[in-house]
């Protein structure tokens, strides 16, 4: 072993590693995704961290310029890219949902009509909508004894991270239980059955979400608690999107089991489920490197509801600091933290509340009026019916518009006329910047920037037209905020590589999220398949190895 400091010079950018010794290969990699967690959602509150975030920040190489290369920045495509190193669209993942031209209905990205849920009620879920092997599959091809476990709040997060054949893949089922499907196993693991029967998630209905710190601290690091544009889900009359936040007891009890997603408690439960998985699956117990995918989904809903700079999101980060601390201590007890590598990133970024951007930053920002869009779509289809005789020629799914080609081809109306009509109607909707057409997106080159990113969530079955929102505009209406655009605020994500042997350092060269899985694979001695779109970032591998 070699002691001391190692300096790498790469394209004029340096990574400085300071550690007392060359770290051994990890027995467990924790691949931690914070849903919608733009980089400043972590760094903004840094002086207040005392526990898990403190360890993460103080023991990691932080890559500061990390961007998704796909343009429909939704949760499904984001998680897919992180674990496969591939663009989502060509692999069949066009969004969280898309319109299937063959089934003639909306398809959910991880739906599986052949699969049965285990541990709870609901429609089947699996990885069957794509065949792309992921990091866990590559790892197990090289190390047959390696275990791959995926745990998340959202089904699409856990499933896309887990890949084709994880040993365990579980997610929260919005009914008080974490579940899997028979795509993965014949029954739920015993440790999960115990976890479900002892966590009593229904009792959170009586809990009240209050602040962890004095009010003055929130005014220093966040903004006013009452802010226009925040969702008010608790005691809505009159509009008062402020602490404390609870569950309305007038609602049926099962509603609280769903609403828990918008509180810090879902991420706490997800971390507890992950701790149960570490112990139940004996992760990190042998020399084969194991892989724990972990995606925290609650932070996504809280940012959707309140915005990234809200007191609610600040408070959830303060609470998550403690929960992560507990999680890392469990890792230390069971595996030994010095034998663990934590990789932390996000499935996409997000936009602050448009009201915040306009009132505080003086920027042009807004919301696309959902009822107006619906009315415009209805008028569009009525116009097209007058021209073609076809009812509902265009189907809307998210920002995409799908033309019914088989029926159109029975008429003499040219496709170009239909596209012109779509453009003329949709470009009048306030907040819509441009209408982009599928053939142009598929032909995009890197110099086309926004089109280039959108291309990577498209394939030949994709929407004929894409309604691209203007910068700083969101589809959420009338409250909340979101993500999904190809703009940098939605594509930029955090990336940290943390080990207890590392000191804090930064790396400012641009990195693409398609490079993450191949780079991590190379570090673990695994060769990624030739089909991946990303590349191995050798300078990161060298840093991790301490070469
Ligand atoms: Zn997401």
PDB file of N, CA and C in Angstrom, residues 11-108:
ATOM      1  N   UNK A  11      -6.928  16.722 -18.804  1.00  0.00           N
ATOM      2  CA  UNK A  11      -7.444  17.817 -19.622  1.00  0.00           C
ATOM      3  C   UNK A  11      -7.390  19.144 -18.864  1.00  0.00           C
ATOM      4  N   UNK A  12      -6.328  19.347 -18.169  1.00  0.00           N
ATOM      5  CA  UNK A  12      -6.165  20.606 -17.460  1.00  0.00           C
ATOM      6  C   UNK A  12      -6.932  20.675 -16.153  1.00  0.00           C
ATOM      7  N   UNK A  13      -7.652  19.605 -15.809  1.00  0.00           N
ATOM      8  CA  UNK A  13      -8.426  19.612 -14.572  1.00  0.00           C
ATOM      9  C   UNK A  13      -7.828  18.579 -13.633  1.00  0.00           C
ATOM     10  N   UNK A  14      -7.783  18.884 -12.374  1.00  0.00           N
ATOM     11  CA  UNK A  14      -7.113  17.956 -11.468  1.00  0.00           C
ATOM     12  C   UNK A  14      -8.076  17.381 -10.445  1.00  0.00           C
ATOM     13  N   UNK A  15      -7.807  16.160 -10.049  1.00  0.00           N
ATOM     14  CA  UNK A  15      -8.492  15.565  -8.914  1.00  0.00           C
ATOM     15  C   UNK A  15      -7.427  15.330  -7.862  1.00  0.00           C
ATOM     16  N   UNK A  16      -7.615  15.906  -6.716  1.00  0.00           N
ATOM     17  CA  UNK A  16      -6.635  15.749  -5.649  1.00  0.00           C
ATOM     18  C   UNK A  16      -7.192  14.786  -4.618  1.00  0.00           C
ATOM     19  N   UNK A  17      -6.515  13.674  -4.461  1.00  0.00           N
ATOM     20  CA  UNK A  17      -6.953  12.681  -3.486  1.00  0.00           C
ATOM     21  C   UNK A  17      -6.038  12.730  -2.280  1.00  0.00           C
ATOM     22  N   UNK A  18      -6.644  12.883  -1.127  1.00  0.00           N
ATOM     23  CA  UNK A  18      -5.870  12.833   0.101  1.00  0.00           C
ATOM     24  C   UNK A  18      -6.397  11.694   0.948  1.00  0.00           C
ATOM     25  N   UNK A  19      -5.570  10.691   1.161  1.00  0.00           N
ATOM     26  CA  UNK A  19      -5.990   9.633   2.065  1.00  0.00           C
ATOM     27  C   UNK A  19      -4.753   8.979   2.641  1.00  0.00           C
ATOM     28  N   UNK A  20      -4.951   8.333   3.766  1.00  0.00           N
ATOM     29  CA  UNK A  20      -3.807   7.804   4.486  1.00  0.00           C
ATOM     30  C   UNK A  20      -3.276   6.538   3.834  1.00  0.00           C
ATOM     31  N   UNK A  21      -4.119   5.852   3.079  1.00  0.00           N
ATOM     32  CA  UNK A  21      -3.671   4.617   2.444  1.00  0.00           C
ATOM     33  C   UNK A  21      -4.546   4.355   1.236  1.00  0.00           C
ATOM     34  N   UNK A  22      -4.064   3.477   0.375  1.00  0.00           N
ATOM     35  CA  UNK A  22      -4.841   3.111  -0.802  1.00  0.00           C
ATOM     36  C   UNK A  22      -6.023   2.249  -0.365  1.00  0.00           C
ATOM     37  N   UNK A  23      -7.261   2.681  -0.631  1.00  0.00           N
ATOM     38  CA  UNK A  23      -8.397   1.920  -0.100  1.00  0.00           C
ATOM     39  C   UNK A  23      -8.586   0.590  -0.813  1.00  0.00           C
ATOM     40  N   UNK A  24      -8.965  -0.422  -0.025  1.00  0.00           N
ATOM     41  CA  UNK A  24      -9.281  -1.717  -0.627  1.00  0.00           C
ATOM     42  C   UNK A  24     -10.573  -1.600  -1.418  1.00  0.00           C
ATOM     43  N   UNK A  25     -10.785  -2.553  -2.329  1.00  0.00           N
ATOM     44  CA  UNK A  25     -12.035  -2.552  -3.091  1.00  0.00           C
ATOM     45  C   UNK A  25     -13.211  -2.701  -2.135  1.00  0.00           C
ATOM     46  N   UNK A  26     -14.305  -2.010  -2.411  1.00  0.00           N
ATOM     47  CA  UNK A  26     -15.448  -2.108  -1.498  1.00  0.00           C
ATOM     48  C   UNK A  26     -16.153  -3.457  -1.622  1.00  0.00           C
ATOM     49  N   UNK A  27     -16.728  -3.889  -0.510  1.00  0.00           N
ATOM     50  CA  UNK A  27     -17.563  -5.097  -0.537  1.00  0.00           C
ATOM     51  C   UNK A  27     -19.004  -4.761  -0.896  1.00  0.00           C
ATOM     52  N   UNK A  28     -19.338  -3.495  -0.711  1.00  0.00           N
ATOM     53  CA  UNK A  28     -20.710  -3.072  -0.998  1.00  0.00           C
ATOM     54  C   UNK A  28     -20.677  -1.677  -1.612  1.00  0.00           C
ATOM     55  N   UNK A  29     -21.384  -1.523  -2.721  1.00  0.00           N
ATOM     56  CA  UNK A  29     -21.591  -0.199  -3.308  1.00  0.00           C
ATOM     57  C   UNK A  29     -23.040   0.190  -3.052  1.00  0.00           C
ATOM     58  N   UNK A  30     -23.227   1.341  -2.412  1.00  0.00           N
ATOM     59  CA  UNK A  30     -24.576   1.884  -2.221  1.00  0.00           C
ATOM     60  C   UNK A  30     -24.770   2.971  -3.269  1.00  0.00           C
ATOM     61  N   UNK A  31     -25.696   2.732  -4.164  1.00  0.00           N
ATOM     62  CA  UNK A  31     -25.969   3.653  -5.278  1.00  0.00           C
ATOM     63  C   UNK A  31     -27.209   4.441  -4.873  1.00  0.00           C
ATOM     64  N   UNK A  32     -26.982   5.634  -4.349  1.00  0.00           N
ATOM     65  CA  UNK A  32     -28.044   6.407  -3.694  1.00  0.00           C
ATOM     66  C   UNK A  32     -28.562   7.503  -4.619  1.00  0.00           C
ATOM     67  N   UNK A  33     -29.845   7.431  -4.942  1.00  0.00           N
ATOM     68  CA  UNK A  33     -30.472   8.435  -5.810  1.00  0.00           C
ATOM     69  C   UNK A  33     -31.455   9.252  -4.976  1.00  0.00           C
ATOM     70  N   UNK A  34     -31.335  10.568  -5.051  1.00  0.00           N
ATOM     71  CA  UNK A  34     -32.315  11.448  -4.406  1.00  0.00           C
ATOM     72  C   UNK A  34     -33.162  12.068  -5.515  1.00  0.00           C
ATOM     73  N   UNK A  35     -34.434  11.702  -5.530  1.00  0.00           N
ATOM     74  CA  UNK A  35     -35.321  12.042  -6.647  1.00  0.00           C
ATOM     75  C   UNK A  35     -35.564  13.558  -6.722  1.00  0.00           C
ATOM     76  N   UNK A  36     -35.303  14.138  -7.890  1.00  0.00           N
ATOM     77  CA  UNK A  36     -35.463  15.577  -8.168  1.00  0.00           C
ATOM     78  C   UNK A  36     -34.503  16.454  -7.363  1.00  0.00           C
ATOM     79  N   UNK A  37     -33.448  15.845  -6.851  1.00  0.00           N
ATOM     80  CA  UNK A  37     -32.555  16.586  -5.958  1.00  0.00           C
ATOM     81  C   UNK A  37     -31.499  17.329  -6.763  1.00  0.00           C
ATOM     82  N   UNK A  38     -31.845  18.531  -7.239  1.00  0.00           N
ATOM     83  CA  UNK A  38     -30.851  19.352  -7.921  1.00  0.00           C
ATOM     84  C   UNK A  38     -29.697  19.618  -6.947  1.00  0.00           C
ATOM     85  N   UNK A  39     -28.485  19.876  -7.462  1.00  0.00           N
ATOM     86  CA  UNK A  39     -27.325  19.951  -6.556  1.00  0.00           C
ATOM     87  C   UNK A  39     -27.515  20.906  -5.385  1.00  0.00           C
ATOM     88  N   UNK A  40     -28.175  22.059  -5.613  1.00  0.00           N
ATOM     89  CA  UNK A  40     -28.254  23.020  -4.508  1.00  0.00           C
ATOM     90  C   UNK A  40     -29.276  22.634  -3.446  1.00  0.00           C
ATOM     91  N   UNK A  41     -30.098  21.631  -3.699  1.00  0.00           N
ATOM     92  CA  UNK A  41     -30.998  21.161  -2.635  1.00  0.00           C
ATOM     93  C   UNK A  41     -30.173  20.529  -1.509  1.00  0.00           C
ATOM     94  N   UNK A  42     -28.978  20.032  -1.853  1.00  0.00           N
ATOM     95  CA  UNK A  42     -28.087  19.494  -0.821  1.00  0.00           C
ATOM     96  C   UNK A  42     -27.170  20.597  -0.278  1.00  0.00           C
ATOM     97  N   UNK A  43     -26.526  21.352  -1.168  1.00  0.00           N
ATOM     98  CA  UNK A  43     -25.476  22.276  -0.710  1.00  0.00           C
ATOM     99  C   UNK A  43     -26.031  23.502   0.009  1.00  0.00           C
ATOM    100  N   UNK A  44     -27.234  23.934  -0.336  1.00  0.00           N
ATOM    101  CA  UNK A  44     -27.803  25.152   0.252  1.00  0.00           C
ATOM    102  C   UNK A  44     -27.897  25.068   1.780  1.00  0.00           C
ATOM    103  N   UNK A  45     -28.149  23.860   2.286  1.00  0.00           N
ATOM    104  CA  UNK A  45     -28.374  23.699   3.726  1.00  0.00           C
ATOM    105  C   UNK A  45     -27.159  23.088   4.426  1.00  0.00           C
ATOM    106  N   UNK A  46     -26.021  23.101   3.721  1.00  0.00           N
ATOM    107  CA  UNK A  46     -24.855  22.384   4.230  1.00  0.00           C
ATOM    108  C   UNK A  46     -24.403  22.794   5.630  1.00  0.00           C
ATOM    109  N   UNK A  47     -24.378  24.111   5.975  1.00  0.00           N
ATOM    110  CA  UNK A  47     -23.889  24.460   7.323  1.00  0.00           C
ATOM    111  C   UNK A  47     -24.699  23.816   8.447  1.00  0.00           C
ATOM    112  N   UNK A  48     -25.893  23.321   8.125  1.00  0.00           N
ATOM    113  CA  UNK A  48     -26.760  22.766   9.173  1.00  0.00           C
ATOM    114  C   UNK A  48     -26.603  21.259   9.340  1.00  0.00           C
ATOM    115  N   UNK A  49     -25.849  20.629   8.440  1.00  0.00           N
ATOM    116  CA  UNK A  49     -25.738  19.169   8.518  1.00  0.00           C
ATOM    117  C   UNK A  49     -24.777  18.759   9.629  1.00  0.00           C
ATOM    118  N   UNK A  50     -25.184  17.757  10.405  1.00  0.00           N
ATOM    119  CA  UNK A  50     -24.358  17.261  11.500  1.00  0.00           C
ATOM    120  C   UNK A  50     -24.106  15.759  11.390  1.00  0.00           C
ATOM    121  N   UNK A  51     -24.806  15.079  10.464  1.00  0.00           N
ATOM    122  CA  UNK A  51     -24.835  13.618  10.552  1.00  0.00           C
ATOM    123  C   UNK A  51     -24.559  12.967   9.181  1.00  0.00           C
ATOM    124  N   UNK A  52     -25.567  12.400   8.550  1.00  0.00           N
ATOM    125  CA  UNK A  52     -25.343  11.633   7.326  1.00  0.00           C
ATOM    126  C   UNK A  52     -24.843  12.471   6.162  1.00  0.00           C
ATOM    127  N   UNK A  53     -25.494  13.602   5.899  1.00  0.00           N
ATOM    128  CA  UNK A  53     -25.014  14.486   4.828  1.00  0.00           C
ATOM    129  C   UNK A  53     -23.612  15.002   5.146  1.00  0.00           C
ATOM    130  N   UNK A  54     -23.361  15.234   6.455  1.00  0.00           N
ATOM    131  CA  UNK A  54     -22.034  15.720   6.864  1.00  0.00           C
ATOM    132  C   UNK A  54     -20.966  14.704   6.436  1.00  0.00           C
ATOM    133  N   UNK A  55     -21.218  13.428   6.763  1.00  0.00           N
ATOM    134  CA  UNK A  55     -20.254  12.382   6.388  1.00  0.00           C
ATOM    135  C   UNK A  55     -20.104  12.322   4.870  1.00  0.00           C
ATOM    136  N   UNK A  56     -21.246  12.378   4.181  1.00  0.00           N
ATOM    137  CA  UNK A  56     -21.225  12.261   2.721  1.00  0.00           C
ATOM    138  C   UNK A  56     -20.397  13.390   2.098  1.00  0.00           C
ATOM    139  N   UNK A  57     -20.642  14.619   2.538  1.00  0.00           N
ATOM    140  CA  UNK A  57     -19.947  15.764   1.943  1.00  0.00           C
ATOM    141  C   UNK A  57     -18.464  15.774   2.309  1.00  0.00           C
ATOM    142  N   UNK A  58     -18.159  15.356   3.532  1.00  0.00           N
ATOM    143  CA  UNK A  58     -16.770  15.444   4.006  1.00  0.00           C
ATOM    144  C   UNK A  58     -15.890  14.298   3.518  1.00  0.00           C
ATOM    145  N   UNK A  59     -16.507  13.263   2.957  1.00  0.00           N
ATOM    146  CA  UNK A  59     -15.719  12.093   2.543  1.00  0.00           C
ATOM    147  C   UNK A  59     -15.937  11.752   1.084  1.00  0.00           C
ATOM    148  N   UNK A  60     -16.210  12.772   0.267  1.00  0.00           N
ATOM    149  CA  UNK A  60     -16.501  12.427  -1.124  1.00  0.00           C
ATOM    150  C   UNK A  60     -15.758  13.304  -2.112  1.00  0.00           C
ATOM    151  N   UNK A  61     -15.560  12.705  -3.275  1.00  0.00           N
ATOM    152  CA  UNK A  61     -15.221  13.472  -4.468  1.00  0.00           C
ATOM    153  C   UNK A  61     -16.545  13.941  -5.052  1.00  0.00           C
ATOM    154  N   UNK A  62     -16.752  15.253  -5.096  1.00  0.00           N
ATOM    155  CA  UNK A  62     -17.983  15.802  -5.664  1.00  0.00           C
ATOM    156  C   UNK A  62     -17.713  16.266  -7.084  1.00  0.00           C
ATOM    157  N   UNK A  63     -18.441  15.703  -8.034  1.00  0.00           N
ATOM    158  CA  UNK A  63     -18.366  16.163  -9.424  1.00  0.00           C
ATOM    159  C   UNK A  63     -19.402  17.271  -9.567  1.00  0.00           C
ATOM    160  N   UNK A  64     -18.962  18.459  -9.962  1.00  0.00           N
ATOM    161  CA  UNK A  64     -19.848  19.631  -9.891  1.00  0.00           C
ATOM    162  C   UNK A  64     -20.542  19.961 -11.210  1.00  0.00           C
ATOM    163  N   UNK A  65     -20.142  19.314 -12.302  1.00  0.00           N
ATOM    164  CA  UNK A  65     -20.760  19.626 -13.603  1.00  0.00           C
ATOM    165  C   UNK A  65     -21.239  18.319 -14.236  1.00  0.00           C
ATOM    166  N   UNK A  66     -22.365  17.838 -13.760  1.00  0.00           N
ATOM    167  CA  UNK A  66     -22.877  16.533 -14.186  1.00  0.00           C
ATOM    168  C   UNK A  66     -24.262  16.729 -14.807  1.00  0.00           C
ATOM    169  N   UNK A  67     -24.448  16.202 -16.013  1.00  0.00           N
ATOM    170  CA  UNK A  67     -25.684  16.473 -16.746  1.00  0.00           C
ATOM    171  C   UNK A  67     -26.236  15.207 -17.393  1.00  0.00           C
ATOM    172  N   UNK A  68     -27.561  15.049 -17.279  1.00  0.00           N
ATOM    173  CA  UNK A  68     -28.231  14.055 -18.116  1.00  0.00           C
ATOM    174  C   UNK A  68     -28.154  14.519 -19.565  1.00  0.00           C
ATOM    175  N   UNK A  69     -28.117  13.556 -20.465  1.00  0.00           N
ATOM    176  CA  UNK A  69     -28.047  13.879 -21.894  1.00  0.00           C
ATOM    177  C   UNK A  69     -29.363  13.581 -22.600  1.00  0.00           C
ATOM    178  N   UNK A  70     -30.417  13.319 -21.828  1.00  0.00           N
ATOM    179  CA  UNK A  70     -31.732  13.147 -22.446  1.00  0.00           C
ATOM    180  C   UNK A  70     -32.622  14.316 -22.036  1.00  0.00           C
ATOM    181  N   UNK A  71     -33.639  14.592 -22.879  1.00  0.00           N
ATOM    182  CA  UNK A  71     -34.371  15.848 -22.739  1.00  0.00           C
ATOM    183  C   UNK A  71     -35.693  15.763 -22.027  1.00  0.00           C
ATOM    184  N   UNK A  72     -36.323  14.590 -22.033  1.00  0.00           N
ATOM    185  CA  UNK A  72     -37.551  14.470 -21.250  1.00  0.00           C
ATOM    186  C   UNK A  72     -37.110  13.956 -19.885  1.00  0.00           C
ATOM    187  N   UNK A  73     -36.835  14.893 -19.002  1.00  0.00           N
ATOM    188  CA  UNK A  73     -36.173  14.577 -17.733  1.00  0.00           C
ATOM    189  C   UNK A  73     -37.207  14.136 -16.693  1.00  0.00           C
ATOM    190  N   UNK A  74     -37.716  12.934 -16.890  1.00  0.00           N
ATOM    191  CA  UNK A  74     -38.683  12.349 -15.957  1.00  0.00           C
ATOM    192  C   UNK A  74     -38.002  11.245 -15.151  1.00  0.00           C
ATOM    193  N   UNK A  75     -38.699  10.758 -14.134  1.00  0.00           N
ATOM    194  CA  UNK A  75     -38.114   9.799 -13.192  1.00  0.00           C
ATOM    195  C   UNK A  75     -37.726   8.473 -13.854  1.00  0.00           C
ATOM    196  N   UNK A  76     -38.619   7.927 -14.685  1.00  0.00           N
ATOM    197  CA  UNK A  76     -38.328   6.639 -15.323  1.00  0.00           C
ATOM    198  C   UNK A  76     -37.080   6.708 -16.186  1.00  0.00           C
ATOM    199  N   UNK A  77     -37.049   7.619 -17.167  1.00  0.00           N
ATOM    200  CA  UNK A  77     -35.847   7.721 -18.003  1.00  0.00           C
ATOM    201  C   UNK A  77     -34.588   8.025 -17.194  1.00  0.00           C
ATOM    202  N   UNK A  78     -34.702   8.853 -16.162  1.00  0.00           N
ATOM    203  CA  UNK A  78     -33.529   9.219 -15.370  1.00  0.00           C
ATOM    204  C   UNK A  78     -32.922   8.018 -14.669  1.00  0.00           C
ATOM    205  N   UNK A  79     -33.751   7.241 -13.980  1.00  0.00           N
ATOM    206  CA  UNK A  79     -33.227   6.059 -13.289  1.00  0.00           C
ATOM    207  C   UNK A  79     -32.691   5.034 -14.285  1.00  0.00           C
ATOM    208  N   UNK A  80     -33.369   4.913 -15.426  1.00  0.00           N
ATOM    209  CA  UNK A  80     -32.918   3.960 -16.444  1.00  0.00           C
ATOM    210  C   UNK A  80     -31.497   4.305 -16.896  1.00  0.00           C
ATOM    211  N   UNK A  81     -31.270   5.577 -17.210  1.00  0.00           N
ATOM    212  CA  UNK A  81     -29.952   6.008 -17.678  1.00  0.00           C
ATOM    213  C   UNK A  81     -28.874   5.790 -16.620  1.00  0.00           C
ATOM    214  N   UNK A  82     -29.210   6.084 -15.365  1.00  0.00           N
ATOM    215  CA  UNK A  82     -28.209   5.961 -14.299  1.00  0.00           C
ATOM    216  C   UNK A  82     -27.676   4.537 -14.184  1.00  0.00           C
ATOM    217  N   UNK A  83     -28.545   3.547 -14.355  1.00  0.00           N
ATOM    218  CA  UNK A  83     -28.096   2.166 -14.125  1.00  0.00           C
ATOM    219  C   UNK A  83     -27.667   1.455 -15.400  1.00  0.00           C
ATOM    220  N   UNK A  84     -28.039   1.972 -16.571  1.00  0.00           N
ATOM    221  CA  UNK A  84     -27.703   1.255 -17.812  1.00  0.00           C
ATOM    222  C   UNK A  84     -26.611   1.931 -18.621  1.00  0.00           C
ATOM    223  N   UNK A  85     -26.335   3.210 -18.362  1.00  0.00           N
ATOM    224  CA  UNK A  85     -25.377   3.930 -19.197  1.00  0.00           C
ATOM    225  C   UNK A  85     -25.884   4.106 -20.611  1.00  0.00           C
ATOM    226  N   UNK A  86     -27.194   4.009 -20.801  1.00  0.00           N
ATOM    227  CA  UNK A  86     -27.793   4.076 -22.139  1.00  0.00           C
ATOM    228  C   UNK A  86     -28.844   5.174 -22.195  1.00  0.00           C
ATOM    229  N   UNK A  87     -29.056   5.693 -23.402  1.00  0.00           N
ATOM    230  CA  UNK A  87     -30.149   6.640 -23.600  1.00  0.00           C
ATOM    231  C   UNK A  87     -31.476   5.903 -23.476  1.00  0.00           C
ATOM    232  N   UNK A  88     -32.465   6.508 -22.828  1.00  0.00           N
ATOM    233  CA  UNK A  88     -33.719   5.787 -22.586  1.00  0.00           C
ATOM    234  C   UNK A  88     -34.548   5.527 -23.850  1.00  0.00           C
ATOM    235  N   UNK A  89     -34.679   6.540 -24.725  1.00  0.00           N
ATOM    236  CA  UNK A  89     -35.600   6.425 -25.859  1.00  0.00           C
ATOM    237  C   UNK A  89     -35.310   5.248 -26.775  1.00  0.00           C
ATOM    238  N   UNK A  90     -34.087   5.138 -27.301  1.00  0.00           N
ATOM    239  CA  UNK A  90     -33.794   4.011 -28.191  1.00  0.00           C
ATOM    240  C   UNK A  90     -34.006   2.651 -27.521  1.00  0.00           C
ATOM    241  N   UNK A  91     -33.940   2.611 -26.178  1.00  0.00           N
ATOM    242  CA  UNK A  91     -34.164   1.352 -25.450  1.00  0.00           C
ATOM    243  C   UNK A  91     -35.647   1.129 -25.163  1.00  0.00           C
ATOM    244  N   UNK A  92     -36.499   2.048 -25.614  1.00  0.00           N
ATOM    245  CA  UNK A  92     -37.937   1.850 -25.463  1.00  0.00           C
ATOM    246  C   UNK A  92     -38.577   2.618 -24.327  1.00  0.00           C
ATOM    247  N   UNK A  93     -37.787   3.403 -23.588  1.00  0.00           N
ATOM    248  CA  UNK A  93     -38.329   4.146 -22.447  1.00  0.00           C
ATOM    249  C   UNK A  93     -38.483   5.611 -22.859  1.00  0.00           C
ATOM    250  N   UNK A  94     -39.710   5.988 -23.207  1.00  0.00           N
ATOM    251  CA  UNK A  94     -39.965   7.322 -23.758  1.00  0.00           C
ATOM    252  C   UNK A  94     -40.370   8.331 -22.689  1.00  0.00           C
ATOM    253  N   UNK A  95     -40.578   7.879 -21.484  1.00  0.00           N
ATOM    254  CA  UNK A  95     -41.013   8.767 -20.403  1.00  0.00           C
ATOM    255  C   UNK A  95     -41.500   7.896 -19.260  1.00  0.00           C
ATOM    256  N   UNK A  96     -42.189   8.504 -18.287  1.00  0.00           N
ATOM    257  CA  UNK A  96     -42.865   7.676 -17.286  1.00  0.00           C
ATOM    258  C   UNK A  96     -44.039   6.951 -17.946  1.00  0.00           C
ATOM    259  N   UNK A  97     -44.676   7.650 -18.888  1.00  0.00           N
ATOM    260  CA  UNK A  97     -45.793   7.094 -19.653  1.00  0.00           C
ATOM    261  C   UNK A  97     -45.599   7.450 -21.115  1.00  0.00           C
ATOM    262  N   UNK A  98     -46.166   6.664 -21.993  1.00  0.00           N
ATOM    263  CA  UNK A  98     -46.227   7.032 -23.402  1.00  0.00           C
ATOM    264  C   UNK A  98     -47.455   6.378 -24.015  1.00  0.00           C
ATOM    265  N   UNK A  99     -47.817   6.845 -25.207  1.00  0.00           N
ATOM    266  CA  UNK A  99     -48.961   6.294 -25.928  1.00  0.00           C
ATOM    267  C   UNK A  99     -48.467   5.144 -26.793  1.00  0.00           C
ATOM    268  N   UNK A 100     -49.057   3.969 -26.592  1.00  0.00           N
ATOM    269  CA  UNK A 100     -48.680   2.819 -27.413  1.00  0.00           C
ATOM    270  C   UNK A 100     -49.548   2.802 -28.661  1.00  0.00           C
ATOM    271  N   UNK A 101     -48.899   2.879 -29.816  1.00  0.00           N
ATOM    272  CA  UNK A 101     -49.658   2.880 -31.073  1.00  0.00           C
ATOM    273  C   UNK A 101     -50.251   1.504 -31.347  1.00  0.00           C
ATOM    274  N   UNK A 102     -49.635   0.445 -30.829  1.00  0.00           N
ATOM    275  CA  UNK A 102     -50.178  -0.898 -31.067  1.00  0.00           C
ATOM    276  C   UNK A 102     -51.292  -1.229 -30.071  1.00  0.00           C
ATOM    277  N   UNK A 103     -51.089  -0.892 -28.790  1.00  0.00           N
ATOM    278  CA  UNK A 103     -52.123  -1.189 -27.792  1.00  0.00           C
ATOM    279  C   UNK A 103     -53.230  -0.137 -27.792  1.00  0.00           C
ATOM    280  N   UNK A 104     -52.951   1.017 -28.398  1.00  0.00           N
ATOM    281  CA  UNK A 104     -53.889   2.142 -28.451  1.00  0.00           C
ATOM    282  C   UNK A 104     -54.331   2.564 -27.049  1.00  0.00           C
ATOM    283  N   UNK A 105     -53.354   2.659 -26.176  1.00  0.00           N
ATOM    284  CA  UNK A 105     -53.607   3.161 -24.824  1.00  0.00           C
ATOM    285  C   UNK A 105     -52.288   3.659 -24.237  1.00  0.00           C
ATOM    286  N   UNK A 106     -52.407   4.393 -23.118  1.00  0.00           N
ATOM    287  CA  UNK A 106     -51.212   4.853 -22.416  1.00  0.00           C
ATOM    288  C   UNK A 106     -50.532   3.672 -21.739  1.00  0.00           C
ATOM    289  N   UNK A 107     -49.221   3.624 -21.857  1.00  0.00           N
ATOM    290  CA  UNK A 107     -48.431   2.579 -21.212  1.00  0.00           C
ATOM    291  C   UNK A 107     -47.597   3.228 -20.114  1.00  0.00           C
ATOM    292  N   UNK A 108     -47.553   2.588 -18.946  1.00  0.00           N
ATOM    293  CA  UNK A 108     -46.694   3.041 -17.849  1.00  0.00           C
ATOM    294  C   UNK A 108     -45.350   2.328 -17.981  1.00  0.00           C
TER     295      UNK A 108
END
